[in-house]
Short mmCIF file of C-alpha atoms in Angstrom, two decimals:
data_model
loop_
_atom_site.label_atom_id
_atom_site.label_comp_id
_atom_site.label_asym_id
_atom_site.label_seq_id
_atom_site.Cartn_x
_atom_site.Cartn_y
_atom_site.Cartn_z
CA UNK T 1321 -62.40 89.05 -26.99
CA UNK T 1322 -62.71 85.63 -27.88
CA UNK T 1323 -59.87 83.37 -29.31
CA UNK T 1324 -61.32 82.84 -32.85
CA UNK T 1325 -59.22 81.70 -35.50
CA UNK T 1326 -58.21 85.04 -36.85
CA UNK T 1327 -58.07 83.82 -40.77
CA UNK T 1328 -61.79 82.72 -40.41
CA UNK T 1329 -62.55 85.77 -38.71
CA UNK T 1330 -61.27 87.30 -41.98
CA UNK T 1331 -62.78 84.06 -44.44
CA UNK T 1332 -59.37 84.18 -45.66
CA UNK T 1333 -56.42 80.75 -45.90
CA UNK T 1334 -53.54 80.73 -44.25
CA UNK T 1335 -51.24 81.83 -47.52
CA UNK T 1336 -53.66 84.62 -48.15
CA UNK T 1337 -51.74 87.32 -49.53
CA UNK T 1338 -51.82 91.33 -47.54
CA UNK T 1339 -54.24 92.61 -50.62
CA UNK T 1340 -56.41 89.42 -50.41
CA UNK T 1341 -56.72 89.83 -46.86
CA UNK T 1342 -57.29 93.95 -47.41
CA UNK T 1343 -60.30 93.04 -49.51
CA UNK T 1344 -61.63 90.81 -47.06
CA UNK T 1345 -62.19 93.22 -44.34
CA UNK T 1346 -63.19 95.58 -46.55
CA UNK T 1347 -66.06 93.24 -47.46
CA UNK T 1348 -66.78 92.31 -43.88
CA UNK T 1349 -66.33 95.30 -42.10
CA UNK T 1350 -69.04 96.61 -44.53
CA UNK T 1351 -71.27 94.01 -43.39
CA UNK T 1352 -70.13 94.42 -39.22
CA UNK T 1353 -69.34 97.57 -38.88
CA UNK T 1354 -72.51 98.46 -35.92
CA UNK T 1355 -73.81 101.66 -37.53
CA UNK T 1356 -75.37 99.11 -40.00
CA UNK T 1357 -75.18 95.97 -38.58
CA UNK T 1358 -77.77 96.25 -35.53
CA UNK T 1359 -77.49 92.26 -34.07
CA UNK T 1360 -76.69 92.82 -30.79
CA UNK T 1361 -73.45 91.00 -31.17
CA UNK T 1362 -72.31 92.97 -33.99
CA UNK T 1363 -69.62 95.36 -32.07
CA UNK T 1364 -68.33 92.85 -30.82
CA UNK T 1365 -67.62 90.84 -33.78
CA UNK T 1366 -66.30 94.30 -35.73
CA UNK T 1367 -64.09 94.29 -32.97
CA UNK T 1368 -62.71 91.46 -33.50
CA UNK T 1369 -62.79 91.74 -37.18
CA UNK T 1370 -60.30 94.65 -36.54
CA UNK T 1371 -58.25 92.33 -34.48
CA UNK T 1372 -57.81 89.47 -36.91
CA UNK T 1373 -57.09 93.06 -39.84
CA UNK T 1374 -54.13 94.11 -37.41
CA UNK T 1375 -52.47 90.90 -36.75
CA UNK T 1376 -52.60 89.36 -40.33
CA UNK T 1377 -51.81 92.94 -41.97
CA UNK T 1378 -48.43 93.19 -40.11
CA UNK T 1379 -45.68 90.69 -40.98
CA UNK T 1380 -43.81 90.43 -37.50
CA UNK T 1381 -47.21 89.80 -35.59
CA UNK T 1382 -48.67 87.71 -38.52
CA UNK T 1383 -45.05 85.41 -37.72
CA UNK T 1384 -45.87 85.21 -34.10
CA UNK T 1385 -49.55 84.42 -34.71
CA UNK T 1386 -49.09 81.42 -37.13
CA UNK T 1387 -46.29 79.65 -34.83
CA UNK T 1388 -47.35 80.53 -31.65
CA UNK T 1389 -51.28 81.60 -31.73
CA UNK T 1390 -53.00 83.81 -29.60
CA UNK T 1391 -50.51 83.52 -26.36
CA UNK T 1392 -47.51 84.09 -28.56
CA UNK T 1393 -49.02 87.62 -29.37
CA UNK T 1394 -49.61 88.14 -25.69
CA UNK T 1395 -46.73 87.03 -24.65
CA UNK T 1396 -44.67 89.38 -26.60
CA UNK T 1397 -46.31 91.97 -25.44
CA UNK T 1398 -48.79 93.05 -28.01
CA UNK T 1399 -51.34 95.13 -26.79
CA UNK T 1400 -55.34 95.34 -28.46
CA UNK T 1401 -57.39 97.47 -25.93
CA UNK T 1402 -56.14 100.35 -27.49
CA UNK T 1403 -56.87 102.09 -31.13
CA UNK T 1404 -56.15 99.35 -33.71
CA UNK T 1405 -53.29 100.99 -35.76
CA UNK T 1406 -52.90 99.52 -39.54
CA UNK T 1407 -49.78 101.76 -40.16
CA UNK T 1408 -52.26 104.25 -41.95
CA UNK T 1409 -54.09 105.45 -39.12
CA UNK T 1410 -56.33 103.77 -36.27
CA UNK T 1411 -59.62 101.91 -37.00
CA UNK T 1412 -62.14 104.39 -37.08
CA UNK T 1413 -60.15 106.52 -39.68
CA UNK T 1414 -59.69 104.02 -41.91
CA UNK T 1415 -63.57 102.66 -41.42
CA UNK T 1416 -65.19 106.89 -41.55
CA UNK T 1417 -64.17 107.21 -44.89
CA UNK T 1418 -67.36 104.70 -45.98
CA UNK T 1419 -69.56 104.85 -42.37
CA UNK T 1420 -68.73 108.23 -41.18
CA UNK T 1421 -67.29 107.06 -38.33
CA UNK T 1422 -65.62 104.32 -36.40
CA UNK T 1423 -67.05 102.54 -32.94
CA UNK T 1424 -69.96 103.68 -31.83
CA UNK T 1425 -69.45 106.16 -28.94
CA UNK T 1426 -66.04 106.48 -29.84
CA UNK T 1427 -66.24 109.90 -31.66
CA UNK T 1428 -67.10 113.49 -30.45
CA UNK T 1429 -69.84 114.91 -31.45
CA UNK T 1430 -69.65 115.94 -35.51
CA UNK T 1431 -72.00 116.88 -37.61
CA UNK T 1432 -73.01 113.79 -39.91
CA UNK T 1433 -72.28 115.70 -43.23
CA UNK T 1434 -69.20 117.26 -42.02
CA UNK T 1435 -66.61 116.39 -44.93
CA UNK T 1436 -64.64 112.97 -44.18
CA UNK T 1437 -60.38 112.39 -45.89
CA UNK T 1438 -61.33 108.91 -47.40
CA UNK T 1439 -58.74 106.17 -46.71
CA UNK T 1440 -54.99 105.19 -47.68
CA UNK T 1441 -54.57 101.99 -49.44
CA UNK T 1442 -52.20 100.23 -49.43
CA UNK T 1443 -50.86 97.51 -52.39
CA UNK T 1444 -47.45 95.41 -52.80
CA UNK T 1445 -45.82 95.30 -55.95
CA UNK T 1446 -43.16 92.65 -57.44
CA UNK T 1447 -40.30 93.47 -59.06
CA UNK T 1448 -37.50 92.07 -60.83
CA UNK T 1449 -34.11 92.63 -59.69
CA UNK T 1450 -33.29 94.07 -62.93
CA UNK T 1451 -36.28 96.73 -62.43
CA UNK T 1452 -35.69 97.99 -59.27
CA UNK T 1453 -31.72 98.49 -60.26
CA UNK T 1454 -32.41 100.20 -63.78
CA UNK T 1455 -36.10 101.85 -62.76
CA UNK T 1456 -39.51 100.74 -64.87
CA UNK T 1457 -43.01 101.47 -65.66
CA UNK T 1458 -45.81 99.06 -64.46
CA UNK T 1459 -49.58 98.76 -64.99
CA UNK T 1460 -51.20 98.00 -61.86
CA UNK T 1461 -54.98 96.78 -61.55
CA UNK T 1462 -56.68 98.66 -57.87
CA UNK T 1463 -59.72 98.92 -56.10
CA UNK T 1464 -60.99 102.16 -54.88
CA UNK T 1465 -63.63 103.73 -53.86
CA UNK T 1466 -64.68 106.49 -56.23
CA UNK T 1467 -67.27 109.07 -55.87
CA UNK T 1468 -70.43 108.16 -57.22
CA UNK T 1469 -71.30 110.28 -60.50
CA UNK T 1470 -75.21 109.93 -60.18
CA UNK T 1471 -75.73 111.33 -57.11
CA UNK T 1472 -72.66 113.63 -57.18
CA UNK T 1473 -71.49 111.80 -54.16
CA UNK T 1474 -74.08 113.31 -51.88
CA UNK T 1475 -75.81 109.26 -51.64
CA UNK T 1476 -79.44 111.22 -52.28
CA UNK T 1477 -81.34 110.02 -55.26
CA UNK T 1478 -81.62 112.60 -58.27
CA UNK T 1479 -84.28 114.31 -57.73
CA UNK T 1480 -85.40 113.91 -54.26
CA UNK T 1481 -84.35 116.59 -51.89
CA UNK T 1482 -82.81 115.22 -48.09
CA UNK T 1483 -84.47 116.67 -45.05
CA UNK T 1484 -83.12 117.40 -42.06
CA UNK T 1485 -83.29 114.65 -38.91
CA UNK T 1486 -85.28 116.26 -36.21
CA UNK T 1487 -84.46 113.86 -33.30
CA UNK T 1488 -80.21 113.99 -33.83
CA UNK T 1489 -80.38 117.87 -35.75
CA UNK T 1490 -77.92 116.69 -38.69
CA UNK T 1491 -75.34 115.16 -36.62
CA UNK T 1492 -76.32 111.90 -37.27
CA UNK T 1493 -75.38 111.11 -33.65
CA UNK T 1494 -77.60 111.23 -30.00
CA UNK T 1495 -76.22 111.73 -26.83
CA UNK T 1496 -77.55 110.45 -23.38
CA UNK T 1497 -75.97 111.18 -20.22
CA UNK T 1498 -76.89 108.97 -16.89
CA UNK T 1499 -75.55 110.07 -13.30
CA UNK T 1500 -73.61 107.65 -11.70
CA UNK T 1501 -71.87 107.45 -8.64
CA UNK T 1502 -68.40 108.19 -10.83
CA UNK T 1503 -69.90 110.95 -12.12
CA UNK T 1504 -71.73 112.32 -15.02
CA UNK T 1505 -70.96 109.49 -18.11
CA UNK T 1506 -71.76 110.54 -21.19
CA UNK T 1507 -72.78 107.70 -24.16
CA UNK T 1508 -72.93 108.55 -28.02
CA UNK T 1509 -74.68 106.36 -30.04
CA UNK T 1510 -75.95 106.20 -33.79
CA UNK T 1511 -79.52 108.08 -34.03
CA UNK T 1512 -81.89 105.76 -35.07
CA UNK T 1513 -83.92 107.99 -36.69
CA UNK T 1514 -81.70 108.27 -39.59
CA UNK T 1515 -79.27 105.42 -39.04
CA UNK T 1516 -76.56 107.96 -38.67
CA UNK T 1517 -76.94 109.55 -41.71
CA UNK T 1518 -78.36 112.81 -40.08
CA UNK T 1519 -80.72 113.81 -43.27
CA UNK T 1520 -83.53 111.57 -44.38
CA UNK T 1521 -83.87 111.10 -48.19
CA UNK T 1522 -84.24 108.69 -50.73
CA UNK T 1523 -80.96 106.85 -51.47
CA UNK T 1524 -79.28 106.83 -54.64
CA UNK T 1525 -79.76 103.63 -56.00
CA UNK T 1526 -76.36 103.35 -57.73
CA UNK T 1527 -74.39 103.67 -54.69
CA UNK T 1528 -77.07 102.42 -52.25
CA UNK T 1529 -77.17 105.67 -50.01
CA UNK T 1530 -73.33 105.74 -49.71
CA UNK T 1531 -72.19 108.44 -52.24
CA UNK T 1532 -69.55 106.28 -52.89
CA UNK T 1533 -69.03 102.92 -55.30
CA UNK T 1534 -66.06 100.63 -55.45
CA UNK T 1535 -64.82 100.57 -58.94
CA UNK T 1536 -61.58 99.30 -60.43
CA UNK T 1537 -58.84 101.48 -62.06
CA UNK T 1538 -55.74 100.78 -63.95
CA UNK T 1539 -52.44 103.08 -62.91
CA UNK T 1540 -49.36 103.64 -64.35
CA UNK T 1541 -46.59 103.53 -61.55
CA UNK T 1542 -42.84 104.96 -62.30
CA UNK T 1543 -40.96 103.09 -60.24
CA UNK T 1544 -37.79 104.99 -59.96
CA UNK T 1545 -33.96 103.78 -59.91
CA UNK T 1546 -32.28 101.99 -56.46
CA UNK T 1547 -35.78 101.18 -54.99
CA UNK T 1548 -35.61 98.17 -52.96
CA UNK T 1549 -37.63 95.54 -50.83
CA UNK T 1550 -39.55 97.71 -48.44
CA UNK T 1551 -39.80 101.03 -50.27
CA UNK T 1552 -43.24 103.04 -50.56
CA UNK T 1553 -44.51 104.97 -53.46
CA UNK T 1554 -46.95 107.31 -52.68
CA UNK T 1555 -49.31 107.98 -55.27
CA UNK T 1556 -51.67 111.00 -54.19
CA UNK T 1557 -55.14 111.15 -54.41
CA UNK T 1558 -55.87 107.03 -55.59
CA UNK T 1559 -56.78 105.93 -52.40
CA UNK T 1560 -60.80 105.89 -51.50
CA UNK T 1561 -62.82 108.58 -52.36
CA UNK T 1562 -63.66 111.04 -49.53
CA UNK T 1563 -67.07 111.49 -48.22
CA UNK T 1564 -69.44 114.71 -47.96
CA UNK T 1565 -67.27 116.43 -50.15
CA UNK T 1566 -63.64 115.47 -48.04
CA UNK T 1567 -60.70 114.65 -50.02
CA UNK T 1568 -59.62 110.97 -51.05
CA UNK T 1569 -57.20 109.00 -49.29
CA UNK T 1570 -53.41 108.31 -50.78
CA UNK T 1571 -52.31 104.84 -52.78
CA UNK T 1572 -48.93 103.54 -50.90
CA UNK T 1573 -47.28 101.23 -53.70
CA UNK T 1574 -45.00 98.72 -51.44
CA UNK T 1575 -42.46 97.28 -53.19
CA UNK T 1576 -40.76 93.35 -53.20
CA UNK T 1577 -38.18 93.15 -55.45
CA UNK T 1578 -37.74 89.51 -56.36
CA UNK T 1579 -34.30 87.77 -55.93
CA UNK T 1580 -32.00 87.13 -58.53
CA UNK T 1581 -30.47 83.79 -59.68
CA UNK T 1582 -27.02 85.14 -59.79
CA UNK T 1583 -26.97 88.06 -58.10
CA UNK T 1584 -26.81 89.77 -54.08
CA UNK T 1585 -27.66 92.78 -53.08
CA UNK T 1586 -26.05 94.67 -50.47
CA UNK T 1587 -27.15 98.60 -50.68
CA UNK T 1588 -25.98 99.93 -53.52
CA UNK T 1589 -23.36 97.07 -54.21
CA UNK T 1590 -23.86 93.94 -55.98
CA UNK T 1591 -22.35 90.56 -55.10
CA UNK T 1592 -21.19 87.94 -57.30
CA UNK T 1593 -19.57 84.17 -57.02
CA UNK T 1594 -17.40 83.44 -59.60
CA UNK T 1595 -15.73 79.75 -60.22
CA UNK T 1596 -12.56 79.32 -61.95
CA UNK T 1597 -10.14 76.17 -62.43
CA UNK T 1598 -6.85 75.43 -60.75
CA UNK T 1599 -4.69 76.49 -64.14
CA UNK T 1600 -6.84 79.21 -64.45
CA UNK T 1601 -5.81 80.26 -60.53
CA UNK T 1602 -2.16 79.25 -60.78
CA UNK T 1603 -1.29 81.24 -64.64
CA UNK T 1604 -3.67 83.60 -64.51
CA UNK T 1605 -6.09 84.46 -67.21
CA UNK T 1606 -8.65 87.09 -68.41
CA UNK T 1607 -12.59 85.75 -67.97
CA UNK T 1608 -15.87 87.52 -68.83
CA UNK T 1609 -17.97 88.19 -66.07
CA UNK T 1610 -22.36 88.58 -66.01
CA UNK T 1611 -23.45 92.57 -64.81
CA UNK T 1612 -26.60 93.94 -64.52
CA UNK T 1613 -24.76 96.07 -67.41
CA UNK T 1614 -24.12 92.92 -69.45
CA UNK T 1615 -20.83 91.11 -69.76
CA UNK T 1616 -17.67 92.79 -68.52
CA UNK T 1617 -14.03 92.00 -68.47
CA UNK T 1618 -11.90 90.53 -65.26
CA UNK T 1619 -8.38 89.82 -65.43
CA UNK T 1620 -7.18 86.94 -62.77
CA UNK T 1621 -4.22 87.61 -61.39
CA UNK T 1622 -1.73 84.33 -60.80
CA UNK T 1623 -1.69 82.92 -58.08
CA UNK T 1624 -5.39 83.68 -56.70
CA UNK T 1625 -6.40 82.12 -53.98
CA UNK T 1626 -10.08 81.14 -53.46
CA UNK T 1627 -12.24 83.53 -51.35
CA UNK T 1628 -10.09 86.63 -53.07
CA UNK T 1629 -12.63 89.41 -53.58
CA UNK T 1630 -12.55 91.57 -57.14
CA UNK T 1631 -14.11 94.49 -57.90
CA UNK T 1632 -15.73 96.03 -60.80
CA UNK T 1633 -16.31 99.68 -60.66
CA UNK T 1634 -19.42 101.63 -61.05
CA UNK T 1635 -21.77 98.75 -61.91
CA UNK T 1636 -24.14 98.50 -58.76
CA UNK T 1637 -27.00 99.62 -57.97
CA UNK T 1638 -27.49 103.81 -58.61
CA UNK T 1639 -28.06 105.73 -55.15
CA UNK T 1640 -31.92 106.54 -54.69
CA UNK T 1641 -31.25 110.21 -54.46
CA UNK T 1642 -28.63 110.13 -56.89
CA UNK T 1643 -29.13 108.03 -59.27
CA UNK T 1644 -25.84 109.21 -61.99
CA UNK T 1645 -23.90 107.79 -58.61
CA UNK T 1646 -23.76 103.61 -59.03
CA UNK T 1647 -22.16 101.61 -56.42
CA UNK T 1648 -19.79 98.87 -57.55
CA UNK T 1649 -19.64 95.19 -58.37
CA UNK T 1650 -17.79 92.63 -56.06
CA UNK T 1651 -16.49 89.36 -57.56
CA UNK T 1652 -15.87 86.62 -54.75
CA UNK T 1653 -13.50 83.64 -56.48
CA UNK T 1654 -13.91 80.16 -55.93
CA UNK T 1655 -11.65 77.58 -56.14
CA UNK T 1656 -13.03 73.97 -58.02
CA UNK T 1657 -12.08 71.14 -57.19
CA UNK T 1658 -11.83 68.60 -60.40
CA UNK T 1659 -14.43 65.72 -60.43
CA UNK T 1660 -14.57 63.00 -63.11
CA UNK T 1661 -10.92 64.03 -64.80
CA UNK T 1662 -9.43 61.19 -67.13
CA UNK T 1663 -6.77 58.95 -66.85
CA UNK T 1664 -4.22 61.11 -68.60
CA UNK T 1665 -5.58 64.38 -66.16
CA UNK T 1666 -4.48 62.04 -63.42
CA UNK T 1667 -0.93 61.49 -64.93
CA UNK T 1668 -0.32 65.42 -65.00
CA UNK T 1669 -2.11 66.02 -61.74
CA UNK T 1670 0.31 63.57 -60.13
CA UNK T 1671 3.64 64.41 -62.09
CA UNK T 1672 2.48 68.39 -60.72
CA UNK T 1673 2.33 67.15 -57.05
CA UNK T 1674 5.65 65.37 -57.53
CA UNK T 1675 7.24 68.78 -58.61
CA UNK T 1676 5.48 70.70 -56.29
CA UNK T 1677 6.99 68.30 -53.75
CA UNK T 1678 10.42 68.33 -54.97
CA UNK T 1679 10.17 72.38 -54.39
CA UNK T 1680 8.69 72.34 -51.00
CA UNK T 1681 11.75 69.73 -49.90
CA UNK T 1682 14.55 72.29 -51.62
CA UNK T 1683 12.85 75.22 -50.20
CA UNK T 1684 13.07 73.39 -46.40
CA UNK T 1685 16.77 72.69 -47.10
CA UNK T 1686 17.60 75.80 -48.32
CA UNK T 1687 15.74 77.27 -44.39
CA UNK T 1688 17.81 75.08 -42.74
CA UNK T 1689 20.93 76.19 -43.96
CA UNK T 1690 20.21 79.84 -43.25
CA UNK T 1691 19.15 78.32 -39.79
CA UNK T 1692 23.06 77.28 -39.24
CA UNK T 1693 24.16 80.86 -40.33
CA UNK T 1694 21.86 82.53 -38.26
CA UNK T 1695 21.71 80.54 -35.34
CA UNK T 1696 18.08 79.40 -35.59
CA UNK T 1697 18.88 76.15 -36.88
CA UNK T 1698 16.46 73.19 -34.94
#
């Protein structure tokens, strides 16, 4: 493998989001992938093109890639001279749902009509904090490859009739074995008497031969209560199409729920700084307080001290399994400090440390004369 940069592997920038950077090697894999592509350097390339996929698609490698390049990922141990893995299966299931296969040679022997699951997508969501607490409904714009309605998916133009391949027999693939002095090895290549299609026919000119076209589709997702960061929604069947008749791949909503201004998470519990004043900590007082419910009452006790921790009841998050079940609110209290106060603030402030000094003196004399009684007197 060579060391090429792997976002112009891709033809993507460096911010590229994952579903820009999906789309991309969509495109390009199309173009590489060696069952069409027959330059002599083209495996190579879809190699690497798989490579660059892997990396950028994950978040912890994608880290270690833009701060530490190439050795960074070796260094930590990352491994590519197996299977690719995109968390959705290795590289030549995701790539047979639109080439009927992945690497060259990297397949047994199957018939080239034999019916192909198409692939998972995958797409990340945002959400408010406010949606993923209460639940919501979004419209989501996707991608997808759908079967083609001229052809009937079968990539044969109407009215022609495919024949058989003589020289692979339908499977679309050859085999040639070669004695060496390891053994019998065994290579299986793409016939190219039918470019791997293992029927010669006229392709369907609305889907150029594939039986498949990309199309967009707008879905309504339900995004349930309690979801957070991280959470999948599987929506069945709105992944790609399958091919020769196979069923279609699975949609994986990912959600990102989108911090709030106010607000922190933790669970199902929600987290909350709250300021008050030094009267308001010293007599006491009854505040209203923001929810994800709306405003709520909190009586201060006297005497707070800053970093006490209130709680609200029952106004978190609801439990993803449960959602009648809420977790609860936690105030935090914060002492402030008075900037800016006027000349007659100053007077009271001062006449209040006075007193407050008077008490602490009759309070020390009043310990040191049950010192004498007790015989801890210093």
């Amino acid at each position: 493998m060579t060391k090429t940069d792997y976002y112009e592997i891709l033809g993507v920038s460096k911010d590229a989001s994952q579903e820009e950077i999906k789309r991309a090697f969509r495109k390009k894999a199309r173009e590489l992938h060696p069952d069409v592509n027959k330059a002599p350097d083209a495996e190579e390339k879809f190699k690497e093109l798989g490579q660059a996929y892997e990396v950028l698609m994950d978040g912890d490698k994608r880290a270690m890639y833009d701060r530490y390049g190439h050795d960074g990922l070796k260094n930590a141990g990352y491994d590519y001279s197996g299977p690719f893995d995109f968390g959705f299966g290795d590289l030549n299931d995701i790539l047979s749902s639109f080439f009927g296969g992945g690497f060259s040679g990297t397949r047994s022997r199957q018939h080239a009509n034999s019916p192909l699951r198409g692939s998972d997508l995958r797409l990340d969501l945002q959400i408010t904090f406010e949606e993923a607490v209460f639940g919501a409904e979004k419209n989501v714009e996707i991608e997808h490859l759908e079967a083609c309605n001229t052809c009937n998916a079968s990539g044969v133009e109407p009215g022609t009739t495919p024949i058989t391949c003589s020289t692979c027999k339908g499977y679309g693939q050859i085999q040639q074995t070669t004695q060496t002095i390891l053994g019998h090895f065994t290579q299986v290549s793409t016939c190219p008497a039918c470019q791997g299609r293992g029927t010669s026919a006229t392709p369907c000119k609305n889907c150029n031969g594939q039986g498949r076209k990309e199309v967009g589709k707008v879905l309504n997702v339900k995004i349930p209560k309690g979801v957070d960061t991280g959470n999948k929604l599987r929506i069945n069947s709105e992944g790609d199409a399958g091919k020769n008749g196979g069923p279609a791949g699975d949609l994986y909503v990912v959600l990102l729920v989108q911090p709030h201004k106010s607000f922190k998470r933790d669970g199902v519990n929600i987290y909350l700084d709250y300021n008050i004043s030094f009267p308001q900590a010293t007599l006491g007082d009854e505040v209203e307080v923001e929810t994800v419910d709306g405003k709520s009452h909190l009586k201060i006790h006297p005497g707070i001290q800053t970093g006490s921790i209130l709680t609200i009841k029952s106004v978190g998050v609801p439990h993803l399994n449960n959602p009648n079940k809420r977790g609860d609110q936690f105030i935090r209290i914060n002492l402030l400090t008075p900037t800016n106060i006027t000349e007659e603030e100053k007077k009271l402030y001062k006449r209040l440390s006075e007193i407050q000094s008077e008490k602490n003196n009759k309070e020390n004399i009043v310990d040191k004369i049950k010192g004498v009684f007790t015989g801890n007197s210093q």
